[in-house]
Tab-separated table of C-alpha atoms in Angstrom:
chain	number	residue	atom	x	y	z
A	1	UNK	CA	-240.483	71.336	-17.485
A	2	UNK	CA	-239.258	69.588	-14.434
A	3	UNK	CA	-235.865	70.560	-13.379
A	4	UNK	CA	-233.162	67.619	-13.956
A	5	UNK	CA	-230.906	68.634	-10.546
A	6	UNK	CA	-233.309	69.712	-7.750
A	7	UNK	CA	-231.848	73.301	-6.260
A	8	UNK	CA	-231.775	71.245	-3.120
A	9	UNK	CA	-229.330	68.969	-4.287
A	10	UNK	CA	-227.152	71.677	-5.516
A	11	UNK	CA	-227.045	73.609	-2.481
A	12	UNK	CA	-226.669	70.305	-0.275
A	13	UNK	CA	-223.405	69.231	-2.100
A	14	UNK	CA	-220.539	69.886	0.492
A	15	UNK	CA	-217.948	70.155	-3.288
A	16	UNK	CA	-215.646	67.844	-1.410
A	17	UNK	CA	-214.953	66.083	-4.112
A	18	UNK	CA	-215.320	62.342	-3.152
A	19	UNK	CA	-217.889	62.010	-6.424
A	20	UNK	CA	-214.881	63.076	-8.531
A	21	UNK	CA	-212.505	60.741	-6.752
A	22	UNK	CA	-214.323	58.067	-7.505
A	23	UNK	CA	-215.830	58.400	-10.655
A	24	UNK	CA	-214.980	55.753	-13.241
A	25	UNK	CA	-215.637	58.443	-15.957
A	26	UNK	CA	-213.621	61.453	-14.529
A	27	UNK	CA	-216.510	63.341	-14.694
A	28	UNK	CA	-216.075	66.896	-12.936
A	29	UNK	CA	-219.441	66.734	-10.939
A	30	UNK	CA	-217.963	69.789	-8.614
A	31	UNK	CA	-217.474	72.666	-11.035
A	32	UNK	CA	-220.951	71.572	-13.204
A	33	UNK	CA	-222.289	71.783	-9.446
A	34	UNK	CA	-220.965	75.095	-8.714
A	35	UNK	CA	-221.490	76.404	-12.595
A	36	UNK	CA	-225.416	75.868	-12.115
A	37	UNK	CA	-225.467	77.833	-8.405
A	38	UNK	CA	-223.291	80.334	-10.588
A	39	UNK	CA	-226.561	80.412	-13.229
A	40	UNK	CA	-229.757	80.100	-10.825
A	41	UNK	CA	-227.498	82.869	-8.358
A	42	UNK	CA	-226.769	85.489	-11.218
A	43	UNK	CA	-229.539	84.952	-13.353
A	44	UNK	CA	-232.384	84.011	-11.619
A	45	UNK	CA	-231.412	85.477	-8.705
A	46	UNK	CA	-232.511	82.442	-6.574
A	47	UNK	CA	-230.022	81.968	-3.805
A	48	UNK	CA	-231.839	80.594	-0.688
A	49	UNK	CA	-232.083	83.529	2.197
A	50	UNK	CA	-229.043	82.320	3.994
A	51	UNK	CA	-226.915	82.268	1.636
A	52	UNK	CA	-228.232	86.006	0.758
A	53	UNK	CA	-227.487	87.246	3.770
A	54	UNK	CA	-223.651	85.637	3.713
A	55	UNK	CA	-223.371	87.542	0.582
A	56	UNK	CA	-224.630	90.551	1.816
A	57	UNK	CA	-222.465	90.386	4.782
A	58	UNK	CA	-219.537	89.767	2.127
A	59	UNK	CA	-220.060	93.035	0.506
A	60	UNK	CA	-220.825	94.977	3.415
A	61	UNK	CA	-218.135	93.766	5.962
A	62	UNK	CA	-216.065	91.444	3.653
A	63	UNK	CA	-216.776	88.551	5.941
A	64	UNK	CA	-219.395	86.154	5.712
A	65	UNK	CA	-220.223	86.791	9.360
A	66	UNK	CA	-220.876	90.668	8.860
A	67	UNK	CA	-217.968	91.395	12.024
A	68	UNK	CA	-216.811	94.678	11.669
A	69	UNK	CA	-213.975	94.702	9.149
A	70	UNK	CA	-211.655	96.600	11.966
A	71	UNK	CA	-211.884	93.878	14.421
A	72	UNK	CA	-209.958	91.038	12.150
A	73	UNK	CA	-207.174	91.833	14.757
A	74	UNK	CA	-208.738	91.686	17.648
A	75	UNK	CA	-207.283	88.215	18.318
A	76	UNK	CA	-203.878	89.176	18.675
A	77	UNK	CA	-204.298	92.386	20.669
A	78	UNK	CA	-201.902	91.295	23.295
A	79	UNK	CA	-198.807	89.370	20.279
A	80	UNK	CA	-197.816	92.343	18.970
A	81	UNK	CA	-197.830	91.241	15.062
A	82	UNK	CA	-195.728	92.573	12.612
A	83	UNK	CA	-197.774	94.712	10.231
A	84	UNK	CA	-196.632	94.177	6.633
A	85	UNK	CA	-197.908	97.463	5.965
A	86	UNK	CA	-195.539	98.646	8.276
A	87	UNK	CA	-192.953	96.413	8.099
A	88	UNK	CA	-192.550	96.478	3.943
A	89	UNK	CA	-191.208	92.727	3.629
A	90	UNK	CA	-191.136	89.250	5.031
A	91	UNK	CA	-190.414	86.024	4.126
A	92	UNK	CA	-193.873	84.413	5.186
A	93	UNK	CA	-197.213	86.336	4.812
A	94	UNK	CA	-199.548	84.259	7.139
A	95	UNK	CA	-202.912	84.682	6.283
A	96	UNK	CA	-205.611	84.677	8.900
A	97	UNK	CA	-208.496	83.839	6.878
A	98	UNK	CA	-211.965	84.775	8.506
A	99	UNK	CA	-210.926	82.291	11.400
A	100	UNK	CA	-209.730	85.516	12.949
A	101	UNK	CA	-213.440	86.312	13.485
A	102	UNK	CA	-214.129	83.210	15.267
A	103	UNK	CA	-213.253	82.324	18.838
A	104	UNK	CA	-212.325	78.343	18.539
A	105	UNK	CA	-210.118	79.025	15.593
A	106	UNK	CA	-208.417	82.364	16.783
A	107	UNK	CA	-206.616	79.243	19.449
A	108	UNK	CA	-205.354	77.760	16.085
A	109	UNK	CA	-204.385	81.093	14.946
A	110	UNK	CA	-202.012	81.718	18.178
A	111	UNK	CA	-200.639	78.434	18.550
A	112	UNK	CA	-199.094	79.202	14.678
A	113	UNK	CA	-198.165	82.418	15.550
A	114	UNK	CA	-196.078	80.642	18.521
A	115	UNK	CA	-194.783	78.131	16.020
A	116	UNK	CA	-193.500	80.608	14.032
A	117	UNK	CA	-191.843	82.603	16.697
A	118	UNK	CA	-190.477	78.919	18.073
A	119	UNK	CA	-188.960	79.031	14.725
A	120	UNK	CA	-187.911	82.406	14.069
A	121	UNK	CA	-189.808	82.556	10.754
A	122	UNK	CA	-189.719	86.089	9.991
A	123	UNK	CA	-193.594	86.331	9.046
A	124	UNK	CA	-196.045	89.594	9.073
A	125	UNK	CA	-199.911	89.647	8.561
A	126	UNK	CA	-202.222	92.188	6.063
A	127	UNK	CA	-204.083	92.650	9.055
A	128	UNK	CA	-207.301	94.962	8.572
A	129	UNK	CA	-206.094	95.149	5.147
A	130	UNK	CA	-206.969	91.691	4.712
A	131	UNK	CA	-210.017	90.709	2.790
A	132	UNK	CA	-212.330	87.746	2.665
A	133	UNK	CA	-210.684	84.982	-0.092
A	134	UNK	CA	-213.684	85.303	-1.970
A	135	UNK	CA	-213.682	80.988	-1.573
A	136	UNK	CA	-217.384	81.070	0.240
A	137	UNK	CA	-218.744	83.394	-2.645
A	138	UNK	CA	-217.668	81.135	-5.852
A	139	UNK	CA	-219.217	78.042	-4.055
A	140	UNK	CA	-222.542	79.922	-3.326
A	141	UNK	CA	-221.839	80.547	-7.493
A	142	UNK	CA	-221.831	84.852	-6.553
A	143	UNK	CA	-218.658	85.164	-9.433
A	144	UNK	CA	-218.981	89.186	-9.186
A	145	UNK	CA	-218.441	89.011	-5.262
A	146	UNK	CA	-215.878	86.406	-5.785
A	147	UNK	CA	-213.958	88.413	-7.939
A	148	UNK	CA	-214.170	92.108	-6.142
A	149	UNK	CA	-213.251	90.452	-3.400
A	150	UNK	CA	-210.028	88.601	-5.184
A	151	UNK	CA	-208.983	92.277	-6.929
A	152	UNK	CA	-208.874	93.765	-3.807
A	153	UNK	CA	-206.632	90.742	-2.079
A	154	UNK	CA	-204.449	90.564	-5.220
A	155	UNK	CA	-204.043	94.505	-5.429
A	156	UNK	CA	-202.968	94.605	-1.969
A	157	UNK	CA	-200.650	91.219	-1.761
A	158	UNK	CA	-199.066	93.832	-4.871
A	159	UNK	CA	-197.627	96.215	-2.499
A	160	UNK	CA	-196.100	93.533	-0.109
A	161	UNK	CA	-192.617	91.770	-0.371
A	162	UNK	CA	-192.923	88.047	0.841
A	163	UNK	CA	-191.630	85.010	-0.529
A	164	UNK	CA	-194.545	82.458	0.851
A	165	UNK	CA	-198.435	82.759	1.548
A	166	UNK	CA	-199.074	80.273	4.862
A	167	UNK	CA	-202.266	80.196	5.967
A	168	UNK	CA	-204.749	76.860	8.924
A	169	UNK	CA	-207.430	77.087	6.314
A	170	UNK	CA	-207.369	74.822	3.309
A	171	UNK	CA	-210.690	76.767	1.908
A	172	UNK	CA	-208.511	80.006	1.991
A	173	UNK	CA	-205.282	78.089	0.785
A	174	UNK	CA	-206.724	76.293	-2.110
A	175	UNK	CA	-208.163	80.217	-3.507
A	176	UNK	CA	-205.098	81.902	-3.184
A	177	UNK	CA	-202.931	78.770	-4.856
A	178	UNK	CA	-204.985	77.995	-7.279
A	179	UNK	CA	-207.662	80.479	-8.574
A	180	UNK	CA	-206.000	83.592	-7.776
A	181	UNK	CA	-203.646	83.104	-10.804
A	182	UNK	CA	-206.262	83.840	-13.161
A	183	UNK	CA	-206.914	86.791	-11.799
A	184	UNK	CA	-203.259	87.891	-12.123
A	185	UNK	CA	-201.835	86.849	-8.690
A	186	UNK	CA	-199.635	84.192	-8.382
A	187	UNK	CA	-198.059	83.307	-5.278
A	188	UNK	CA	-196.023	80.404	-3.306
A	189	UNK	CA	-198.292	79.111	-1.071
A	190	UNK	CA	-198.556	76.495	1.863
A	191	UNK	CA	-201.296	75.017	4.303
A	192	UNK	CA	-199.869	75.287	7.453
A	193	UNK	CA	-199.274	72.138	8.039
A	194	UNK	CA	-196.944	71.751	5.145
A	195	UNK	CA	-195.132	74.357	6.460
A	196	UNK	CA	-194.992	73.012	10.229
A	197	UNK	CA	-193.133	69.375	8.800
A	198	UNK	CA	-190.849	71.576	6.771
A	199	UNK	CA	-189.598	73.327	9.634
A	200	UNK	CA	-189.331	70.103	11.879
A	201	UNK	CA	-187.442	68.207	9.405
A	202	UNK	CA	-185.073	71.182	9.489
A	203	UNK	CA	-184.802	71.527	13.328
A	204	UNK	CA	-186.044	74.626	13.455
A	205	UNK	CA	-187.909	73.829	16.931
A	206	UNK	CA	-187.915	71.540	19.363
A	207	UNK	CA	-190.719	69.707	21.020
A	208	UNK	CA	-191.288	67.366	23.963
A	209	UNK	CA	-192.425	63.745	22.347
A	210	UNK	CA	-196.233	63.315	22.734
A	211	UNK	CA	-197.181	61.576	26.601
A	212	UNK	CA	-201.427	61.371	25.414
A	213	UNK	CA	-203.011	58.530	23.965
A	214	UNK	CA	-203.793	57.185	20.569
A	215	UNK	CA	-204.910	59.956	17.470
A	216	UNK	CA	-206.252	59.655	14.476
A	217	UNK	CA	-206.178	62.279	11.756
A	218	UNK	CA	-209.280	63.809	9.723
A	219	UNK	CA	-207.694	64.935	6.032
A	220	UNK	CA	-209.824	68.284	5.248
A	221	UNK	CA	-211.365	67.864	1.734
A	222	UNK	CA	-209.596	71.008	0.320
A	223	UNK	CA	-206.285	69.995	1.427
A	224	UNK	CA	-206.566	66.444	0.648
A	225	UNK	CA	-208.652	65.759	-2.405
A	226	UNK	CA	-208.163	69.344	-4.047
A	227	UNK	CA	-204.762	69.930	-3.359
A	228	UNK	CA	-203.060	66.035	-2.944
A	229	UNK	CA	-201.608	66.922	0.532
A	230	UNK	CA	-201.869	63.670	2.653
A	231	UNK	CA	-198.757	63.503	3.947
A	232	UNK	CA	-197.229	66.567	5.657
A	233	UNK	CA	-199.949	66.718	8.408
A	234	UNK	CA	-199.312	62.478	9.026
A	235	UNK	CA	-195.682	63.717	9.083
A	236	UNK	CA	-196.014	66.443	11.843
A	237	UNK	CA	-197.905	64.127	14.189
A	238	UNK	CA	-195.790	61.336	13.629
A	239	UNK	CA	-192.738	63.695	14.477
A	240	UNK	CA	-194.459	64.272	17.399
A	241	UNK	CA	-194.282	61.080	18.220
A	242	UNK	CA	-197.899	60.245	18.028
A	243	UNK	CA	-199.484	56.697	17.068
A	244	UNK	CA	-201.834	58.059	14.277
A	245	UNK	CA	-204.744	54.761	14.039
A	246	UNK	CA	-206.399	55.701	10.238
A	247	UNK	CA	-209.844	55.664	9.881
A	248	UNK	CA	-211.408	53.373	7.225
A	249	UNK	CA	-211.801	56.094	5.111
A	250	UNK	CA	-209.018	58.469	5.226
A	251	UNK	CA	-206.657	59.759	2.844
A	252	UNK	CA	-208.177	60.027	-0.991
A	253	UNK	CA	-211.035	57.975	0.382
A	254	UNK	CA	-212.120	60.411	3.389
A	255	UNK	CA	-215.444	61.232	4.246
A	256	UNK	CA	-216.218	65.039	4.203
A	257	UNK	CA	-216.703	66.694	7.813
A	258	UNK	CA	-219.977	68.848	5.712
A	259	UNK	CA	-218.413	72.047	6.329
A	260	UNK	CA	-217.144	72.342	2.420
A	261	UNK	CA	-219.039	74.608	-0.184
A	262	UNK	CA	-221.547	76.657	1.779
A	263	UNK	CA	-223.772	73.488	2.164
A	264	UNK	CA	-223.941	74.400	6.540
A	265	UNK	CA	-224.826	78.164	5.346
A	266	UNK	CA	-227.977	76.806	3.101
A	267	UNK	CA	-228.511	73.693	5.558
A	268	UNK	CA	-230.641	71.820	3.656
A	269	UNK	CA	-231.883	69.067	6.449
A	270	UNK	CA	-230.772	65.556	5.158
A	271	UNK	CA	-231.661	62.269	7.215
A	272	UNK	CA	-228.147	62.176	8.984
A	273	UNK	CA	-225.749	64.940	9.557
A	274	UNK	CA	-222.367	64.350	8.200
A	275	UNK	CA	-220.134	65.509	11.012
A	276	UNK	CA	-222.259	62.752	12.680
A	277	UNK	CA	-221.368	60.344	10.556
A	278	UNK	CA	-217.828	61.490	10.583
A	279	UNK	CA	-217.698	61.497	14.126
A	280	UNK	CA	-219.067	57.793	13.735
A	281	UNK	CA	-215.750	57.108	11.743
A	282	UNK	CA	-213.533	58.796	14.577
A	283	UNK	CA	-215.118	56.865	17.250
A	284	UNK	CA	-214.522	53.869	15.402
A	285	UNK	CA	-210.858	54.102	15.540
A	286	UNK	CA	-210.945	53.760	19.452
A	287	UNK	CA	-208.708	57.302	19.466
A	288	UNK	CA	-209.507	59.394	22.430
A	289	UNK	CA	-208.165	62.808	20.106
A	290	UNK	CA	-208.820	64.064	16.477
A	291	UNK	CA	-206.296	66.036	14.675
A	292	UNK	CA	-207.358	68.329	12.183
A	293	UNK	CA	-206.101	71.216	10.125
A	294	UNK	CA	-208.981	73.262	8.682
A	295	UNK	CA	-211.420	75.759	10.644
A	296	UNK	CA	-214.459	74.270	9.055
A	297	UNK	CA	-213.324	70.241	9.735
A	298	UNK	CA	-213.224	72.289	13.888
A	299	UNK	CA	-216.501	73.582	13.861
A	300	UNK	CA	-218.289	70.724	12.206
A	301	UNK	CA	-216.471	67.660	14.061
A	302	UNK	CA	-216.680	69.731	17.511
A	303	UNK	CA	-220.595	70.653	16.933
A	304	UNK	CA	-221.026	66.954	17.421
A	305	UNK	CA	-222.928	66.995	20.604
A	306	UNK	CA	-222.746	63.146	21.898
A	307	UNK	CA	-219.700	62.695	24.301
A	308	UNK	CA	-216.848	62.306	21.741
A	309	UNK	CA	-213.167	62.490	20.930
A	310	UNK	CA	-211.380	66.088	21.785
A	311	UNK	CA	-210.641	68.007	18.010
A	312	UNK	CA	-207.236	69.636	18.306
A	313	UNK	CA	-205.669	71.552	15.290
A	314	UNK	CA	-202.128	70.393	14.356
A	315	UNK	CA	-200.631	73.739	15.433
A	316	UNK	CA	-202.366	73.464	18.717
A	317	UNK	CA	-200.586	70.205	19.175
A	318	UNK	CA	-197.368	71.362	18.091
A	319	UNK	CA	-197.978	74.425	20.399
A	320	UNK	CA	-198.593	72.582	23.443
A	321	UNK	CA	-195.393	70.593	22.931
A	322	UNK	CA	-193.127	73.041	22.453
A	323	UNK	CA	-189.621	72.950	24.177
A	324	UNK	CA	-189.161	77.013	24.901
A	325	UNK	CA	-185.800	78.061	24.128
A	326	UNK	CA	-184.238	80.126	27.533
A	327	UNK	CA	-184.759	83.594	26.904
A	328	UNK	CA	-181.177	85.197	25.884
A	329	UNK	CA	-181.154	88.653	28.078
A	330	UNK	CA	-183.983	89.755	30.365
A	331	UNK	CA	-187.740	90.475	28.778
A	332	UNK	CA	-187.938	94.712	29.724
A	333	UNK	CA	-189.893	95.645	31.366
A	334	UNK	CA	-189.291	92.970	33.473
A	335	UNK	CA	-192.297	91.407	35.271
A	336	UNK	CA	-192.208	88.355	37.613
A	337	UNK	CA	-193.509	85.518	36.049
A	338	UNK	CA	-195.771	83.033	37.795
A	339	UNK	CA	-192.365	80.648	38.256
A	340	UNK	CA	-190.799	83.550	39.666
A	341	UNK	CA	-193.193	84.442	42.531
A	342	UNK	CA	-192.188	82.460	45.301
């Protein structure tokens, strides 16, 4: 018999949830999506060869990339971050995600880290100790790699004292929030961005108001749709001072950026790409900027190739307008700074 779903449109769907979102039924189109990849992955044993070799990679390196697990802090050689292995306790655990691997997204990575520092959040990372969520697995429907993964994160979040989880990546944030619990680790968790408007509408930086032109914001499926957070990022760039001009469909209504649920792993060729057709959207709005706040939404809007608007991560806009409180007593060792050279 003929199959009723070809495999190609299960591995094409992006699970951003826009089906669900509109559905007069409330039918759950997502998880029956991911449920079959689950069956034809584990057993048949048909995933298509890039989405093998992800896996592979996951249970090799635990990283879809297949970096070397010791280099997850090679980022940050030069910020000196405190080790929660070292350091016992914190009050914020931030999360890298496998951004740390990847050279646009480690700039989202430090601009947070400043943030925080801005702030005086007292924050520490896993660092090598830090595992893959296990988020890429479940969509690609491997549940065993999913869940050796999750043990591992959960058994090691066990032995640390924190009171929050923040992470940039929505894929990473949604895991830990919401299907870590059935695994037996529950934790208080927020998308960075939640976090940034909590500590502006508490003072706890200051920033220069924004001097560039018009923005529009691109709501990340996994932020937005999964997890109901529309607001907070609208709030940081308005407290910025920013004009945000919406897209027509933004909010509940947004169009996917195609990065969700392995679909640029397999790649399945369609007739239009839809960071393309995102990117359409964006350009619509007349805004010369787009600010995001997920490492996929980066990639895919900024592998657009026609000239188009600059993609900035919240944090990196926060970052770069950041008022730098005076120093209290002298850095040591003291070294001239290029102000200082006359």
């Amino acid at each position: 018999g003929k199959a009723l779903v070809e495999p190609e449109t299960l591995w094409s769907c992006t699970t951003c949830r826009a089906c669900v979102e509109e559905c007069p039924m409330m039918i759950e189109h997502v998880d029956a999506i991911v449920d079959m990849r689950r069956h034809i992955t584990l057993e048949l044993g048909v995933t298509p060869d890039k989405g093998v070799q992800v896996i592979e990679n996951l249970i090799a390196t635990d990283n879809p990339s297949g970096f070397s697990p010791d280099s997850r802090m090679h980022w940050a050689a030069d910020l000196n971050l405190p080790l929660m292995s070292e350091k016992g306790s914190a009050d914020v655990l931030l999360w890298m995600g496998d951004g740390a691997f990847d050279q646009r997204n480690q700039r989202t990575l430090r601009a947070l880290v400043q943030i925080l520092r801005a702030a005086n959040v007292d924050f520490a990372v896993l660092g090598n100790d830090e595992r893959d969520s296990g988020d890429l697995a479940r969509r690609l429907g491997d549940e065993a790699t999913f869940q050796s993964l999750a043990r591992r994160n959960i058994a090691t979040l066990a032995n640390a004292e924190f009171e929050s989880i923040v992470t940039c990546d929505p894929h990473s944030f949604h895991v830990l929030k919401n299907e870590y619990p059935e695994l037996g680790g529950s934790y208080t968790v927020y998308h960075h961005s939640t976090y940034i408007a909590d500590l502006m509408a508490n003072n706890r930086f200051q920033v220069t108001p924004w001097k560039g032109n018009s923005v529009t914001y691109h709501d990340p499926c996994y932020l937005g749709r999964y997890n109901g957070e529309y607001e907070a990022p609208r709030n940081v760039l308005k407290a910025l001072g920013m004009d945000v001009v919406e897209m027509q469909r933004s909010g509940y209504k947004s169009r996917c950026c195609g990065g969700g649920g392995a679909a640029p792993v397999i790649d399945i060729p369609g007739k239009r790409r839809i960071p393309d057709m995102r990117m359409e959207d964006i350009r619509e709005t007349g805004a010369e900027l787009v600010a995001v706040g997920c490492p996929q939404c980066t990639a895919m809007l900024e592998g657009v190739v026609e000239p188009s608007p600059q993609v900035r991560d919240i944090a990196e806009l926060v970052a770069a307008n950041l008022v730098e409180p005076a120093p209290q007593k002298p850095l040591s060792p003291s070294r001239p700074t290029v102000e200082g050279m006359h």
